mmCIF file of C-alpha atoms in Angstrom:
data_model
loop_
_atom_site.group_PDB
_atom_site.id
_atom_site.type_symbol
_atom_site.label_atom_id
_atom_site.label_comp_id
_atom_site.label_asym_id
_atom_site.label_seq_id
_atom_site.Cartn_x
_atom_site.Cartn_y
_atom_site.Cartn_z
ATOM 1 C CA UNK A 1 -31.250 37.942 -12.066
ATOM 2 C CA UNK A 2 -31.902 36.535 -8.786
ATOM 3 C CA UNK A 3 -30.014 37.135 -5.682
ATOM 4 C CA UNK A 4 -30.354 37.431 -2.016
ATOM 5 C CA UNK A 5 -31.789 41.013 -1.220
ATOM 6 C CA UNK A 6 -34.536 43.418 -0.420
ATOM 7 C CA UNK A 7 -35.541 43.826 -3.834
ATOM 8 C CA UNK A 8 -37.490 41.605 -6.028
ATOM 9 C CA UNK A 9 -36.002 41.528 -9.058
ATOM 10 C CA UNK A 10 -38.452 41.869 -12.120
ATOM 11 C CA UNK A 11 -38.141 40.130 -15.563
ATOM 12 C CA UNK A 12 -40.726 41.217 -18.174
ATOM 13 C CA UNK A 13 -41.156 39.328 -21.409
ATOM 14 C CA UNK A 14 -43.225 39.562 -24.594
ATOM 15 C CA UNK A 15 -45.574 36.191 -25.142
ATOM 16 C CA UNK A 16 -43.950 34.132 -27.420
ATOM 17 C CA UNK A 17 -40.694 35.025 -26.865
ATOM 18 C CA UNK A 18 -38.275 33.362 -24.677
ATOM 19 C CA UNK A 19 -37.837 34.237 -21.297
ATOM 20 C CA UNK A 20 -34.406 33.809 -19.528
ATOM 21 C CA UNK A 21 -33.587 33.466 -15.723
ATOM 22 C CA UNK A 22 -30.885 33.377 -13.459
ATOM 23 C CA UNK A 23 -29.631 32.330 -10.338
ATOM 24 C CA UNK A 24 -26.624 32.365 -8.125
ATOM 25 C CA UNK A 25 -25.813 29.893 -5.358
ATOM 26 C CA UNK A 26 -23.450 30.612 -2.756
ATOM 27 C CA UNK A 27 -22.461 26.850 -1.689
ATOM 28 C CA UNK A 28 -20.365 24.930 -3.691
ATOM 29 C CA UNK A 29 -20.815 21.839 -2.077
ATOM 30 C CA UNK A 30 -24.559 21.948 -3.141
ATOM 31 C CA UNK A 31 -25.118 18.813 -5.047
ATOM 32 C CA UNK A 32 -28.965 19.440 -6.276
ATOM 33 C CA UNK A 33 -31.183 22.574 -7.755
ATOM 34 C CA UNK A 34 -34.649 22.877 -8.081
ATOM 35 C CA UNK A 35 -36.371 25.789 -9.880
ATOM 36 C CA UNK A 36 -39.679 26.479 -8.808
ATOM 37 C CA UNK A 37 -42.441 28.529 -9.957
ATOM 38 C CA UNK A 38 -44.906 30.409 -7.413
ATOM 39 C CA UNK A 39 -48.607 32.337 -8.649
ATOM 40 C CA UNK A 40 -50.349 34.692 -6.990
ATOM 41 C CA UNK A 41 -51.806 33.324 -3.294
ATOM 42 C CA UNK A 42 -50.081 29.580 -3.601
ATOM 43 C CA UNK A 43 -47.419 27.866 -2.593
ATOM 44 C CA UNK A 44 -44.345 27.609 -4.892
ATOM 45 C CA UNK A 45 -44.578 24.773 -7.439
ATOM 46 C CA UNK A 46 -41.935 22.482 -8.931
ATOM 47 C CA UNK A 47 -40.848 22.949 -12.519
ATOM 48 C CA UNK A 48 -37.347 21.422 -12.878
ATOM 49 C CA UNK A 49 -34.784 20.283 -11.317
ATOM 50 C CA UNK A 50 -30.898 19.252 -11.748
ATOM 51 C CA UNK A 51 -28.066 17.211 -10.159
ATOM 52 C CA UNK A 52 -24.448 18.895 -9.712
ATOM 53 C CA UNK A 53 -23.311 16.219 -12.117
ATOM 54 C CA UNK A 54 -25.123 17.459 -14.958
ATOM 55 C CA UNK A 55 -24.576 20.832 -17.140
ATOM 56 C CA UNK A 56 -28.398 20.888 -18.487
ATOM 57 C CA UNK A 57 -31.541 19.575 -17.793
ATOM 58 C CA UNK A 58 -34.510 19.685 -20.259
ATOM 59 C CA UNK A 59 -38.185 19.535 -19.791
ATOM 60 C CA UNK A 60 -41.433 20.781 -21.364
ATOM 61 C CA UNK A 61 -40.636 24.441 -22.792
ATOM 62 C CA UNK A 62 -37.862 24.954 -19.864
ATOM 63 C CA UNK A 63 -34.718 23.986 -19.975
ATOM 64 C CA UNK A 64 -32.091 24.808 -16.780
ATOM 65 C CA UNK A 65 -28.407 25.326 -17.080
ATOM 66 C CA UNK A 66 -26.164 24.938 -14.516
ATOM 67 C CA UNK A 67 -22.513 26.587 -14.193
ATOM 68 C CA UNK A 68 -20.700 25.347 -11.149
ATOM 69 C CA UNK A 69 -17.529 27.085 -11.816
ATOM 70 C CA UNK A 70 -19.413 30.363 -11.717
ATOM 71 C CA UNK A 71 -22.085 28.656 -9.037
ATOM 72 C CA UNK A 72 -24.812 29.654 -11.456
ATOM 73 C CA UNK A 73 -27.753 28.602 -12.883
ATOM 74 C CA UNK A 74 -30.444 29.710 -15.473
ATOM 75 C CA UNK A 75 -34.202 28.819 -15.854
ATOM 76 C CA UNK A 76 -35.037 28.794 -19.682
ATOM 77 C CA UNK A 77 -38.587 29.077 -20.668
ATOM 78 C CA UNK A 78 -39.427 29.059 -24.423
ATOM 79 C CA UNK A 79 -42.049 30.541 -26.083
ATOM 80 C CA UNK A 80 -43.575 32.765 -22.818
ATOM 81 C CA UNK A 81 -47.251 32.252 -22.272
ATOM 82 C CA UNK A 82 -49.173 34.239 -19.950
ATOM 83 C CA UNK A 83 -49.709 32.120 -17.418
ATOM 84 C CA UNK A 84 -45.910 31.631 -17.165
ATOM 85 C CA UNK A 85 -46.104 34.729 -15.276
ATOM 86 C CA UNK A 86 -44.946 34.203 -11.473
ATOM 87 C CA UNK A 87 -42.075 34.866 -9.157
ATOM 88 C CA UNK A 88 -39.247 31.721 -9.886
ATOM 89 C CA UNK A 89 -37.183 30.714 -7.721
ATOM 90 C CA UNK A 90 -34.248 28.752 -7.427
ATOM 91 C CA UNK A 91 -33.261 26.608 -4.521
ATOM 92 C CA UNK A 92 -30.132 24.988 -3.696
ATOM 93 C CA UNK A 93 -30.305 21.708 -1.798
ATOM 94 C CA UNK A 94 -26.655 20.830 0.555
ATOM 95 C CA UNK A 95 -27.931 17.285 2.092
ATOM 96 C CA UNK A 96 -31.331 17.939 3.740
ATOM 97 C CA UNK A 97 -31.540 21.833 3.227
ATOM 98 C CA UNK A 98 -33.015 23.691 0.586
ATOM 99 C CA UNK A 99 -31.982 27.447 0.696
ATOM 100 C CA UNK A 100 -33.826 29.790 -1.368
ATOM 101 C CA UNK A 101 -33.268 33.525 -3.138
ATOM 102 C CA UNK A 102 -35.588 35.857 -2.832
ATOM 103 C CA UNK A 103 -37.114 35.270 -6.575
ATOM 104 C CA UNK A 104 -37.947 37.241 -9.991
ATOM 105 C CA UNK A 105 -40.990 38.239 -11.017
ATOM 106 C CA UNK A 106 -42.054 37.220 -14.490
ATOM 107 C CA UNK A 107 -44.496 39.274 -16.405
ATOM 108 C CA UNK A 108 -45.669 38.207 -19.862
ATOM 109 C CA UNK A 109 -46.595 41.221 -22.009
ATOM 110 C CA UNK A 110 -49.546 39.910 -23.940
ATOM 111 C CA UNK B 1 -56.621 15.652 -3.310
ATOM 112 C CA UNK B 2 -52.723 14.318 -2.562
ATOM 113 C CA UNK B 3 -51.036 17.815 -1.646
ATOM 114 C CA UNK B 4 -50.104 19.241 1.266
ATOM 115 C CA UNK B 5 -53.038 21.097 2.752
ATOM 116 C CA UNK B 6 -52.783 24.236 5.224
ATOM 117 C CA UNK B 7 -55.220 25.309 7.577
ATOM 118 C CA UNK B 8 -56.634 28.234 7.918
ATOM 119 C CA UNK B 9 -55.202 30.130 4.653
ATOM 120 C CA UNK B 10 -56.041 33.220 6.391
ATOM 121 C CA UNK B 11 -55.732 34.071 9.931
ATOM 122 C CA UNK B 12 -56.006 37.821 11.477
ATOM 123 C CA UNK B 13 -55.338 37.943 15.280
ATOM 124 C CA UNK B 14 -54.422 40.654 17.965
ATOM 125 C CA UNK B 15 -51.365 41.370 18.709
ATOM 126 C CA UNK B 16 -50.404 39.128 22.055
ATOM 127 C CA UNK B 17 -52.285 36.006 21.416
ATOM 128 C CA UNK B 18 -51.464 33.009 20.343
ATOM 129 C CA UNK B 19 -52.033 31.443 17.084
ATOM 130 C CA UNK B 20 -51.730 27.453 15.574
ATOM 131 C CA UNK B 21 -51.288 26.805 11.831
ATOM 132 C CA UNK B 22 -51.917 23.279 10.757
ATOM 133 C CA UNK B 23 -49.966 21.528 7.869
ATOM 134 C CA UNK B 24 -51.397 17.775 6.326
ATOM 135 C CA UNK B 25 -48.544 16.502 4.197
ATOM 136 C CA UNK B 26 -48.319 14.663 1.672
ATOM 137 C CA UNK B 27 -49.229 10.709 2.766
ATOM 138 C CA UNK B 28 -45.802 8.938 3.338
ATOM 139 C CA UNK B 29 -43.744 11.690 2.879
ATOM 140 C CA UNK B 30 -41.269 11.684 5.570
ATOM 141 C CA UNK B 31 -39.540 15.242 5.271
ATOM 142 C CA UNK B 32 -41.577 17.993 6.453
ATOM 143 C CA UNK B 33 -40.397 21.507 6.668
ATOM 144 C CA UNK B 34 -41.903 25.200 7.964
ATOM 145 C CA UNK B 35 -40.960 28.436 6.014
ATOM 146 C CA UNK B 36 -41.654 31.619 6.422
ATOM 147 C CA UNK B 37 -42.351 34.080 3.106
ATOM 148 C CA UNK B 38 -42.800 37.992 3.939
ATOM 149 C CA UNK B 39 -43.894 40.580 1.058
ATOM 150 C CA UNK B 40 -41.527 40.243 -2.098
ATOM 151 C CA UNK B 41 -38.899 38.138 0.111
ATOM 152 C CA UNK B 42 -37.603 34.390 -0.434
ATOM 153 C CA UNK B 43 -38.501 31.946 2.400
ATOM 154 C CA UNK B 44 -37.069 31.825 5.341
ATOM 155 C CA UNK B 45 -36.367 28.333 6.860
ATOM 156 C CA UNK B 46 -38.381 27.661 10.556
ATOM 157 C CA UNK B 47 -37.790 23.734 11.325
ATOM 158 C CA UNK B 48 -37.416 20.404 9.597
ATOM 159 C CA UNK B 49 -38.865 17.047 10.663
ATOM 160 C CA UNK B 50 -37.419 13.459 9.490
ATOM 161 C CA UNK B 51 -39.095 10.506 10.335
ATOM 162 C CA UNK B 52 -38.110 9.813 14.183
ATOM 163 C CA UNK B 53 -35.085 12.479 14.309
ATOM 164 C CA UNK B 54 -35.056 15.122 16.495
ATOM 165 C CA UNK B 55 -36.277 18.369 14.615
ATOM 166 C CA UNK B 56 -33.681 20.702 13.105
ATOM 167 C CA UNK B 57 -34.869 24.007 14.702
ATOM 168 C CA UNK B 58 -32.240 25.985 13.804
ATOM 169 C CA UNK B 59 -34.694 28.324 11.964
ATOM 170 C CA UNK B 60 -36.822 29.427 14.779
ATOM 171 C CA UNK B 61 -36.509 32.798 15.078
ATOM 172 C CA UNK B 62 -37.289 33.304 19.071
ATOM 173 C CA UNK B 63 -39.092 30.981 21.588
ATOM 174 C CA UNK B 64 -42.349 31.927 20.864
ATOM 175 C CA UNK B 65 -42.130 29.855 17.988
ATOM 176 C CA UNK B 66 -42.586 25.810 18.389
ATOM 177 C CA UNK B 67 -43.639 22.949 15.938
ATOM 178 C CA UNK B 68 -44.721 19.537 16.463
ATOM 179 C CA UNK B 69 -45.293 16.524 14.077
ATOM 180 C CA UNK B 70 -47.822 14.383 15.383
ATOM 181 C CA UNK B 71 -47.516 10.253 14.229
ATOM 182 C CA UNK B 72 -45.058 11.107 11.894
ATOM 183 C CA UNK B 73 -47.874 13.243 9.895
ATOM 184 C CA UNK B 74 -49.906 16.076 11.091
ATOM 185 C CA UNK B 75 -47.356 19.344 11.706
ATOM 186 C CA UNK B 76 -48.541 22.229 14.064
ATOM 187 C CA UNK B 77 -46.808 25.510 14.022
ATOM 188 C CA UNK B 78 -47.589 27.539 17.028
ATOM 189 C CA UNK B 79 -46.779 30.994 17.570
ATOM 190 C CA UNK B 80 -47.196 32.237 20.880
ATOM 191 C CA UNK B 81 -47.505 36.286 21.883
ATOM 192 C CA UNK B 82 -47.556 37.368 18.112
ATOM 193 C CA UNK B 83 -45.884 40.059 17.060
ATOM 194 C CA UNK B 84 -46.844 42.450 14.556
ATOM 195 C CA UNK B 85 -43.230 41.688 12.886
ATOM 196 C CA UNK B 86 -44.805 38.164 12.356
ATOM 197 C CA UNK B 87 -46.910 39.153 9.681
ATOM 198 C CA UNK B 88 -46.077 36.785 6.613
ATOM 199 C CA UNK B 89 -47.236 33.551 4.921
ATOM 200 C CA UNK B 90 -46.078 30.498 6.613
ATOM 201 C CA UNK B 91 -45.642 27.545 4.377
ATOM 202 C CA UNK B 92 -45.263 24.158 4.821
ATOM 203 C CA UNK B 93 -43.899 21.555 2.638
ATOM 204 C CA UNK B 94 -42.931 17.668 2.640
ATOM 205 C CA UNK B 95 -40.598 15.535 1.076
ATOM 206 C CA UNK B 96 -40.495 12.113 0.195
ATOM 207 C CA UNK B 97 -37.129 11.421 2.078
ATOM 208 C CA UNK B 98 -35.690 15.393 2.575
ATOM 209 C CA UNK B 99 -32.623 14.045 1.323
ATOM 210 C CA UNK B 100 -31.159 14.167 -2.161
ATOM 211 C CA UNK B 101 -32.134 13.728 -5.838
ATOM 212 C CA UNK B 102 -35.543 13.352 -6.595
ATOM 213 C CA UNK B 103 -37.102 14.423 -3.243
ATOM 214 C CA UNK B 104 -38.393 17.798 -3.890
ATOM 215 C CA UNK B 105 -40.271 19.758 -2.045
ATOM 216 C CA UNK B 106 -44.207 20.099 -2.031
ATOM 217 C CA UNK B 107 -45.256 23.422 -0.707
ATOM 218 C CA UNK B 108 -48.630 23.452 0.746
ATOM 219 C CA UNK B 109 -50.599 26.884 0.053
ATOM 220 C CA UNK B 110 -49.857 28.599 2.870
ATOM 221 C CA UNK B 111 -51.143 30.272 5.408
ATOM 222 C CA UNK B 112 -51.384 34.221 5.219
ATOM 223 C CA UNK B 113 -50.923 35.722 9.072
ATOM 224 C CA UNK B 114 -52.290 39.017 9.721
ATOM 225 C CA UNK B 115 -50.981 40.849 13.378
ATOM 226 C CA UNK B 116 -53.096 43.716 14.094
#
């Protein structure tokens, strides 16, 4: 999972099967999360996002989770393609901040 | 095209000079923001700009680092007597607002600095 650290922490998945994520936030009184996804020599890219109100968000193939008693979340990608492969992050927004962990790496396994 | 643009994407410079790394955010977008990304590390917040407001610089990590936001559009980062320890990608991103649901972030694609 992903966490604050030296280390990237790497996640690698067979295509086609699902690929799971996870995240945890340090502030409580964070009221918005934002997973994004960032390739090779770009900037990181918006996938999904969720309020503090809300226990699960779904999109197209990802679906987040978010546990605020634990002050955790999970990035949910179904059927892993190959270009799903990236470092995600997860970003926790207090107000006008976004903080940011250090990532995972995703490798899909063709 | 209506993303943030970054200029140059690559820069290489001596150690002791100065260097300027230009962000175009997205058009209306009020929120800009500076980070800093080094090998297999998260980002690193540098400075925020909303609308009028005084920049939250709380992120700069010495003096030799300033920003400015030009007309409310236009950000320059400038880093003066680089360091080699500045090596990194510096990214820049705007926000509709910068505050709340439904004003992510738009990252630009960087802009890879090389201190030799």
């Amino acid at each position: 999972g992903e966490s604050v650290g030296l280390h990237l922490p790497t996640l690698s998945v067979q295509e086609g099967d699902n690929s799971i994520i996870n995240c945890a936030y340090s502030n409580s009184a964070s009221d918005y999360f934002i997973w994004y996804k960032q390739e090779s020599g770009k900037g990181p890219q918006f996938i999904i996002d969720i309020r503090s109100n809300m226990d699960k968000r779904q999109g197209q193939r990802v679906t987040v989770l978010l546990n605020k008693t634990v002050k955790h979340l999970s990035l949910q990608i179904a059927a892993t393609q190959p270009g799903d492969s990236a470092v995600y992050f997860c970003a926790e927004i207090t107000i006008n901040q976004f903080y940011f962990g250090t990532g995972t790496s995703l490798t899909v396994i063709p | 095209g209506a993303g943030v643009s970054q200029s140059p994407s690559n820069k290489v410079t001596e150690k002791g000079k100065d260097v300027e790394l230009r962000c175009d955010p997205i058009s209306g977008h009020t929120a800009l923001y500076w980070y800093r990304q080094s090998l297999g590390q998260g980002l690193e917040f540098l400075i925020y700009f909303q609308g009028n407001s005084a920049p939250d610089k709380s992120g700069l990590p010495s003096d030799r680092f300033s920003a400015e936001r030009t007309g409310g559009s236009v950000s320059t980062l400038t880093i003066q007597r680089t360091q080699q320890e500045d090596s990194a990608v510096y990214l820049c991103a705007s926000s509709a607002t910068g505050q709340g649901y439904n004003s992510p972030l738009h990252f630009g694609n960087g802009t890879r600095l090389t201190v030799t």
